[in-house]
CSV table of C-alpha atoms in Angstrom, one decimal:
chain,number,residue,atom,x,y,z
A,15,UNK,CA,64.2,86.9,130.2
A,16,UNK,CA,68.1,85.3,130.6
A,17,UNK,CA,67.3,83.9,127.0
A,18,UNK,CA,67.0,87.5,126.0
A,19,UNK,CA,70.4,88.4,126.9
A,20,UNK,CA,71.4,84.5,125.7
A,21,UNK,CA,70.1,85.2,122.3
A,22,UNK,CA,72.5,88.0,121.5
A,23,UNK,CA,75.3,86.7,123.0
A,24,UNK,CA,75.8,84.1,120.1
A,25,UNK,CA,76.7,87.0,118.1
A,26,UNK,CA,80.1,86.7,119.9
A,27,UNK,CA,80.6,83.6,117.7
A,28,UNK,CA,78.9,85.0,114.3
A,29,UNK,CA,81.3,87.4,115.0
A,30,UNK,CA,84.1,85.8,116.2
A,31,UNK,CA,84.8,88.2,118.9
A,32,UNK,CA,87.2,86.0,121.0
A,33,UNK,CA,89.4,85.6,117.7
A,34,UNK,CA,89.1,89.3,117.6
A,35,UNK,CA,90.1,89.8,120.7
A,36,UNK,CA,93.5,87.3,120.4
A,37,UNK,CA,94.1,89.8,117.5
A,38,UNK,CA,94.0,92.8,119.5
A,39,UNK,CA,96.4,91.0,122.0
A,40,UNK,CA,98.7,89.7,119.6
A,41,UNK,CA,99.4,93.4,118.4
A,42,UNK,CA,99.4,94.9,121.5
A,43,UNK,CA,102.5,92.4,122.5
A,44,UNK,CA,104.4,93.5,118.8
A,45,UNK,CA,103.9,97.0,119.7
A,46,UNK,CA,105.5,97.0,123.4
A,47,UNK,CA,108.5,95.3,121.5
A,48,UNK,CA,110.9,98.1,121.6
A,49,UNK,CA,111.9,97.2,117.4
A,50,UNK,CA,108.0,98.5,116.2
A,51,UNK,CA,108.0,101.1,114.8
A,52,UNK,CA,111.4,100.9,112.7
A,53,UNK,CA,109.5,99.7,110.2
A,54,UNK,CA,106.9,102.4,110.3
A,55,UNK,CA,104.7,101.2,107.4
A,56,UNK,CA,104.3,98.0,109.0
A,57,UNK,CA,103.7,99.0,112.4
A,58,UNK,CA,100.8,101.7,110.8
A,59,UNK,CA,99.2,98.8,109.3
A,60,UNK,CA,98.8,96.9,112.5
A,61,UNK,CA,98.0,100.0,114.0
A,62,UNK,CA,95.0,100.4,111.6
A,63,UNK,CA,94.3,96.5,112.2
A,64,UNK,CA,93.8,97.0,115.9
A,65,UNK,CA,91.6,100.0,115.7
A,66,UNK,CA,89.3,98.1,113.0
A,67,UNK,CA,89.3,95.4,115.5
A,68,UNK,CA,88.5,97.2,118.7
A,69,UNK,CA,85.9,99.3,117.1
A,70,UNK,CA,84.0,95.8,116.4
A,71,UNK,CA,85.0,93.9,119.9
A,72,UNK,CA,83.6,97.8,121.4
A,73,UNK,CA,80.4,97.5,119.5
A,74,UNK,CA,79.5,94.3,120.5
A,75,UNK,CA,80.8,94.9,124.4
A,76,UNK,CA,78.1,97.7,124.0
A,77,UNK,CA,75.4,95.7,122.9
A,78,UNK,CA,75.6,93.2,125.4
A,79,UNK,CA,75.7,95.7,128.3
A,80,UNK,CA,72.7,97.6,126.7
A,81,UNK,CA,71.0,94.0,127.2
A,82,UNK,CA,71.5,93.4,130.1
A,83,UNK,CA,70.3,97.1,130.8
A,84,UNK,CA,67.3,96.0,128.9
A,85,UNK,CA,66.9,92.8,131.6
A,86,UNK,CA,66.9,94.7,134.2
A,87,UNK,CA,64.4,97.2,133.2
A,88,UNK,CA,61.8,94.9,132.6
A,89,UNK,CA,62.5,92.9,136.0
A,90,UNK,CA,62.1,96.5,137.4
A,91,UNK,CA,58.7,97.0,135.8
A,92,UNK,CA,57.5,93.6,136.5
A,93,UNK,CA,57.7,95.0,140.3
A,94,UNK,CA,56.3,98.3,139.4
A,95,UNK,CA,53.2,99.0,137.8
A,96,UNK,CA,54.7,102.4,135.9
A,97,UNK,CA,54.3,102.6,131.7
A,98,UNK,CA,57.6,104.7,131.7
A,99,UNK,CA,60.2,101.7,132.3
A,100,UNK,CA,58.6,99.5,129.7
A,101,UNK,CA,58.6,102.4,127.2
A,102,UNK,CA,62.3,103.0,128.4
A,103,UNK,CA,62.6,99.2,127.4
A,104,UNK,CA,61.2,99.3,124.2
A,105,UNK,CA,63.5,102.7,123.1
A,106,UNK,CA,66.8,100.5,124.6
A,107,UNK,CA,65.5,97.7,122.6
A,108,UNK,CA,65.4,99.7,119.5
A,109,UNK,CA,68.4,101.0,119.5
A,110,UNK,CA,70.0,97.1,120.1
A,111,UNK,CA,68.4,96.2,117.0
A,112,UNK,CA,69.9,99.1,114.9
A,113,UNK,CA,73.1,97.8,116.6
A,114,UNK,CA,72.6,94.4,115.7
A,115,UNK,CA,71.7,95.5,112.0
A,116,UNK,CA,74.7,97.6,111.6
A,117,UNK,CA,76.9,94.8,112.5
A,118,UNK,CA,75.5,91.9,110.2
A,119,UNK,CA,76.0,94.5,107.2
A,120,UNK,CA,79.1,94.6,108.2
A,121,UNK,CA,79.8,90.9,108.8
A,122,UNK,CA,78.1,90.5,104.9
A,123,UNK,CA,81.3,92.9,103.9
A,124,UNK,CA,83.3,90.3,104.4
A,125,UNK,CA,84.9,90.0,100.9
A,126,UNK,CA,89.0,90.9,100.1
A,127,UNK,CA,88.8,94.5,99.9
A,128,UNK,CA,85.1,95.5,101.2
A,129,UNK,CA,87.0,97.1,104.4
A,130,UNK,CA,89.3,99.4,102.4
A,131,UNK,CA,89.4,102.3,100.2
A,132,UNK,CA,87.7,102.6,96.8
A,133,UNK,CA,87.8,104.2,93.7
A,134,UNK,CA,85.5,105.5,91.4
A,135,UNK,CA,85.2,106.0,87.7
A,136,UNK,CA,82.4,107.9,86.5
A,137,UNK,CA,81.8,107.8,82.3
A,138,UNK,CA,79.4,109.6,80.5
A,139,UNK,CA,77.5,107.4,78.0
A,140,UNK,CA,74.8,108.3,74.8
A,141,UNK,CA,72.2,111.0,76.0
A,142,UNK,CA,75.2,113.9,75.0
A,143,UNK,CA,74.9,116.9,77.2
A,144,UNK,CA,72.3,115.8,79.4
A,145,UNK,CA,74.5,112.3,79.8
A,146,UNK,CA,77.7,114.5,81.0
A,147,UNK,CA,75.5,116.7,83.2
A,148,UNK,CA,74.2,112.9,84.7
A,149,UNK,CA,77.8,112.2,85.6
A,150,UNK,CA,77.9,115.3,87.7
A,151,UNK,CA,74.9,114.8,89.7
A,152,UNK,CA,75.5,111.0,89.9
A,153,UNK,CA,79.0,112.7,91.6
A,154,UNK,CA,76.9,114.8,93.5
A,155,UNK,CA,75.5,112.2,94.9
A,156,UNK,CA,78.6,110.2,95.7
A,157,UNK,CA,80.2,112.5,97.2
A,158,UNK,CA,77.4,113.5,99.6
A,159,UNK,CA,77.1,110.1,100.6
A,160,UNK,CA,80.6,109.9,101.2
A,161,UNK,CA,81.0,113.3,103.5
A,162,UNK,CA,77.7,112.1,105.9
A,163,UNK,CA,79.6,109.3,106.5
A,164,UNK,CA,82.6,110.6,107.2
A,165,UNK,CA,84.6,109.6,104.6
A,166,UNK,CA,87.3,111.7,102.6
A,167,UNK,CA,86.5,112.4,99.3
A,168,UNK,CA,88.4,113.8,96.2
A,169,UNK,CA,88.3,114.3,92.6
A,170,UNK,CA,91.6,113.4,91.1
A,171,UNK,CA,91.0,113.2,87.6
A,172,UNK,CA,88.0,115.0,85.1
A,173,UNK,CA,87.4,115.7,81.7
A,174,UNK,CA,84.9,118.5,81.3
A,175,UNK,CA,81.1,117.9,79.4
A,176,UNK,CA,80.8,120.1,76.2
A,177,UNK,CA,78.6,122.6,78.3
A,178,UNK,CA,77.8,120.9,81.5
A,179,UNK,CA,79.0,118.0,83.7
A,180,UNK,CA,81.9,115.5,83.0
A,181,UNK,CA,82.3,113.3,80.1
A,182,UNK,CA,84.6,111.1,82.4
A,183,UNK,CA,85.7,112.1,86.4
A,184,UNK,CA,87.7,110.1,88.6
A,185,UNK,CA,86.9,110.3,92.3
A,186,UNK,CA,88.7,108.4,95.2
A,187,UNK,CA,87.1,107.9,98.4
A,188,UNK,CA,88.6,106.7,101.8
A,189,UNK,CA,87.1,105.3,104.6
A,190,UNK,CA,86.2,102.2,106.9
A,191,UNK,CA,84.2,99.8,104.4
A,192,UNK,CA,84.3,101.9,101.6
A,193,UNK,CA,84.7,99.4,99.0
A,194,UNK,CA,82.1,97.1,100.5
A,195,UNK,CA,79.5,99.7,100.4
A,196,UNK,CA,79.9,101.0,96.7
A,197,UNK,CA,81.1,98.0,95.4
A,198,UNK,CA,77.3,97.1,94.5
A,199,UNK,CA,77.1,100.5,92.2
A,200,UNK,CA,79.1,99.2,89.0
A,201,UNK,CA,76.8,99.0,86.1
A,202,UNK,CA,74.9,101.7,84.3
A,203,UNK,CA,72.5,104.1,85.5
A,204,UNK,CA,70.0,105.6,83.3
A,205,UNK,CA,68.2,109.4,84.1
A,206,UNK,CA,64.7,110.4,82.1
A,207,UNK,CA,63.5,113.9,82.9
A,208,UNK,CA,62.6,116.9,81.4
A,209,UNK,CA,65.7,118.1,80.1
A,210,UNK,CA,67.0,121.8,81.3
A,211,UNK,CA,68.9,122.2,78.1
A,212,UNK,CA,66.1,121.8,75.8
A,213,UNK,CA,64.2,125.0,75.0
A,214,UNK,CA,61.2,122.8,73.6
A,215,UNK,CA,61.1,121.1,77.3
A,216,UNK,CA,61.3,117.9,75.6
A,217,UNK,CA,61.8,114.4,77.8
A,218,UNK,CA,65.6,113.2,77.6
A,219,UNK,CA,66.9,110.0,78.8
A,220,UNK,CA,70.3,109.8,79.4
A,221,UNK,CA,72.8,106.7,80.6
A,222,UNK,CA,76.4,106.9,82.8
A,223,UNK,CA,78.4,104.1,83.7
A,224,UNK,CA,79.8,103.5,87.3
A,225,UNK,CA,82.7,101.4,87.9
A,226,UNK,CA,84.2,100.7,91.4
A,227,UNK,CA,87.6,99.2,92.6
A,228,UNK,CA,89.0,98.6,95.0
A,229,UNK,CA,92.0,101.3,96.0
A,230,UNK,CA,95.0,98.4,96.5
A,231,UNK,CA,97.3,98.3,99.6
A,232,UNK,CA,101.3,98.8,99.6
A,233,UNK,CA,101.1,94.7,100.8
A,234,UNK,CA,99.3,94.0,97.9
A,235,UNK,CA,102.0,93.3,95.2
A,236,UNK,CA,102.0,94.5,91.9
A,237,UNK,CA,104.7,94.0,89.2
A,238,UNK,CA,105.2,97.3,87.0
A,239,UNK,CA,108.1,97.6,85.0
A,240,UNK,CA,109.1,101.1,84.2
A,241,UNK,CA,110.3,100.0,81.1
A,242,UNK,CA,106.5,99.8,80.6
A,243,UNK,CA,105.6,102.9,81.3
A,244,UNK,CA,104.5,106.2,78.9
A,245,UNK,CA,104.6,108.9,81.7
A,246,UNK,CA,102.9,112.5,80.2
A,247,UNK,CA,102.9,115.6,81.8
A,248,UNK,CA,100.4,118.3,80.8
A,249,UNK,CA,98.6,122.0,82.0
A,250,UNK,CA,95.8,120.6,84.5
A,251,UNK,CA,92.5,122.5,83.5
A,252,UNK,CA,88.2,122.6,83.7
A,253,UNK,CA,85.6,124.6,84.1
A,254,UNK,CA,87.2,126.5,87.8
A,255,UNK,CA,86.8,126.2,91.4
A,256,UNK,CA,89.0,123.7,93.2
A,257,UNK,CA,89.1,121.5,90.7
A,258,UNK,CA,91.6,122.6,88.6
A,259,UNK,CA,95.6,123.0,89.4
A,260,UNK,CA,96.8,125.4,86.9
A,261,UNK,CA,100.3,124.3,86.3
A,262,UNK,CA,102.1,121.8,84.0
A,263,UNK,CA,101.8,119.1,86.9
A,264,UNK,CA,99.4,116.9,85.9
A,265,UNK,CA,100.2,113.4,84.8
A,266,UNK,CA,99.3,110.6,82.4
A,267,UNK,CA,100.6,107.0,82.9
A,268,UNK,CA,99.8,104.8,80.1
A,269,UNK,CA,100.6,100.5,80.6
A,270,UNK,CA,101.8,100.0,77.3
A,271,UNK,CA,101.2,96.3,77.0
A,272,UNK,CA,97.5,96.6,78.6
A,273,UNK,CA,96.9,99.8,76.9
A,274,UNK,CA,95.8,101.0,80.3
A,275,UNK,CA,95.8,104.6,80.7
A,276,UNK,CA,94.9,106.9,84.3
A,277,UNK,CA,95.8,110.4,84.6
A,278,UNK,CA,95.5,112.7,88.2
A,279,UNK,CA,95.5,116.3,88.0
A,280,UNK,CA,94.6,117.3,91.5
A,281,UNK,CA,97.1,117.3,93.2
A,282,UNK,CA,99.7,120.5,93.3
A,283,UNK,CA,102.5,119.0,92.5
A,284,UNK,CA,103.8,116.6,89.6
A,285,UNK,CA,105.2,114.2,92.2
A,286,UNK,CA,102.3,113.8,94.4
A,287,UNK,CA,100.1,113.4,90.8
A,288,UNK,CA,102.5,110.8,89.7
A,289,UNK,CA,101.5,108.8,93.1
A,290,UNK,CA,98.1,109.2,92.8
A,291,UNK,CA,98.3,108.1,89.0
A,292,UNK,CA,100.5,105.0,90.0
A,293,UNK,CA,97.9,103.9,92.3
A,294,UNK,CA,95.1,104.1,89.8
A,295,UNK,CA,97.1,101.8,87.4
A,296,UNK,CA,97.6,99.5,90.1
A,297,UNK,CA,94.1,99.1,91.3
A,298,UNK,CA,93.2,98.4,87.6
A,299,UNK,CA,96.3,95.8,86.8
A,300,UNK,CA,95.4,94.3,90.1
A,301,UNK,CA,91.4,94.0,89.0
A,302,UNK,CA,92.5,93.3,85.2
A,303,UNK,CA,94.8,90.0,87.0
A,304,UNK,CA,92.1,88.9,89.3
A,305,UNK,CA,89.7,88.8,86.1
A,306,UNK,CA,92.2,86.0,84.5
A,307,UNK,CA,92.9,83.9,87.7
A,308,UNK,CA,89.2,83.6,88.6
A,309,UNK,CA,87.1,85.0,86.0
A,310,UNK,CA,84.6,82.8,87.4
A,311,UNK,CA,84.7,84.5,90.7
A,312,UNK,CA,85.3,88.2,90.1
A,313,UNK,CA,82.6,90.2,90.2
A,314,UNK,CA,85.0,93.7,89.9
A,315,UNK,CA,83.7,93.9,86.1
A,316,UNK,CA,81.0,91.5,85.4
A,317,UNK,CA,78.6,94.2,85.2
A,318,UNK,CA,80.4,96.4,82.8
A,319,UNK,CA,77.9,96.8,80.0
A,320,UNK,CA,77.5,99.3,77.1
A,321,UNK,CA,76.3,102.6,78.5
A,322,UNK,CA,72.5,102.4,76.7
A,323,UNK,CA,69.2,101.0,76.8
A,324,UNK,CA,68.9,97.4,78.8
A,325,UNK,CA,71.9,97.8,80.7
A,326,UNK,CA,71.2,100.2,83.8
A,327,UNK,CA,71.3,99.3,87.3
A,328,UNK,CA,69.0,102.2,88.2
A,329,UNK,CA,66.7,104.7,86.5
């Protein structure tokens, strides 16, 4: 049975726990320094580091107590004859597996970015209606996905369908591993029902494209010149609800020598859609120069195909 217990303690080294650890130490030391926090972005950072970090040392402290739980169960019922420790066993043992599970995904998300932010962009393809009505169940689905994880969710960008849905929508999601988790939905997903806008009752197929990036981090550097820059203001608008900020604040940014255009209309105020908008461009300059250093290597945009037959990801 101590080969039980032996078994998952080699996780500490798939996991690197002891560097995790040193980590977690090293940052505590900065942040007793009495100098910390006068650079308060910096100091957040490392804040967020250490709590990233001792979420994963705490997760795998718990899994090794659980087994040793485990251990001493089983010695317990090899002394009794009683069906309700092994059965006790068997439910701890479980639930150390779904442990286990949730941290090899995680290990697997080990790329750049897979533990930030991401950003979605959502584009209707051929299929008309029913293809802008797709996009708004596709962000349906997202975003459901998003709150029963717990992650925050927003729309910061939309053009309305011609009678349903989006033709394009732009949605930004924040949470732990965000990135790593939705990275794996670019490409194109194709619908076929029985289409509700079709008085005939016809069967429709319709296509949308998903594409997924990263949301970049203030240490990530990226050169934008102003000088470079077409900044637009106009009325946000849409169908209603809380989508739509009825005021001249929204903004357009358009990268004149990429030809790169993003737009936020969200937020209440043209300042705060200016940031969003300037974090949108540079998530896509950032992706657009990690396509020419390692083309070979980036898969941010391999799977950008046309939005129509022989190209989905999903049906």
């Amino acid at each position: 049975m101590r080969s039980f217990n032996k078994s998952f303690t080699t996780y500490g080294g798939i996991f690197d726990v002891d560097s995790k650890r040193k980590r977690i130490s090293e940052i505590d030391d900065l942040s007793n320094q009495t100098d910390f926090w006068n650079d308060s972005q910096s100091a957040g950072k490392l804040t967020k580091e250490r709590e990233s970090l001792q979420k994963i040392v705490q997760e795998y402290d718990d899994l090794i107590r659980m087994t040793a739980d485990i251990e001493a169960i089983i010695e317990l019922s090899q002394n009794e004859d009683t069906g309700e420790l092994v059965d006790e066993a068997l439910a701890e043992v479980a639930m150390a597996e779904s442990k286990i599970g949730d941290l090899e995904f995680q290990r697997m998300l080990s790329g750049e970015h897979d533990r930030g932010d991401a950003i979605l962009f959502i584009n209707a393809g051929a299929g008309g209606t029913e293809a802008c009505d797709w996009a708004n169940i596709l962000l349906r689905m997202y975003r459901r996905w998003a709150d029963a994880k717990g992650y925050k969710n927003e729309i910061v960008d939309f053009t309305p369908g011609d009678g349903a849905g989006f033709k394009s929508v732009t949605l930004t999601i924040q949470g732990e591993y965000a990135y790593g988790y939705l990275r794996a939905e670019n490409g194109v997903h194709r619908l076929v029902r029985i289409s509700p806008f079709d008085a005939n009752s016809r069967r429709h197929t319709s296509f949308t494209s998903v594409f997924v990036l990263p949301d970049i981090d203030d240490d990530v550097e990226v050169e934008i010149d102003d000088d470079d820059l077409r900044i637009d203001t106009y009325r946000a608008g849409g169908a209603g609800g809380q989508h739509v900020n009825k005021t001249d604040s929204a903004v357009r940014i358009t990268h004149m020598p990429t030809k790169i255009v993003v737009a936020c209309q969200n937020e209440r105020s043209q300042h705060q859609n200016k940031q969003v908008a300037m974090r949108l461009l540079k998530a896509k300059l950032y992706e657009l120069e990690m396509q020419k250093k390692q083309a070979e290597q980036d898969k941010l945009t391999a799977d950008k195909k046309k939005i129509e037959w022989g190209s989905q990801i999903r049906s």
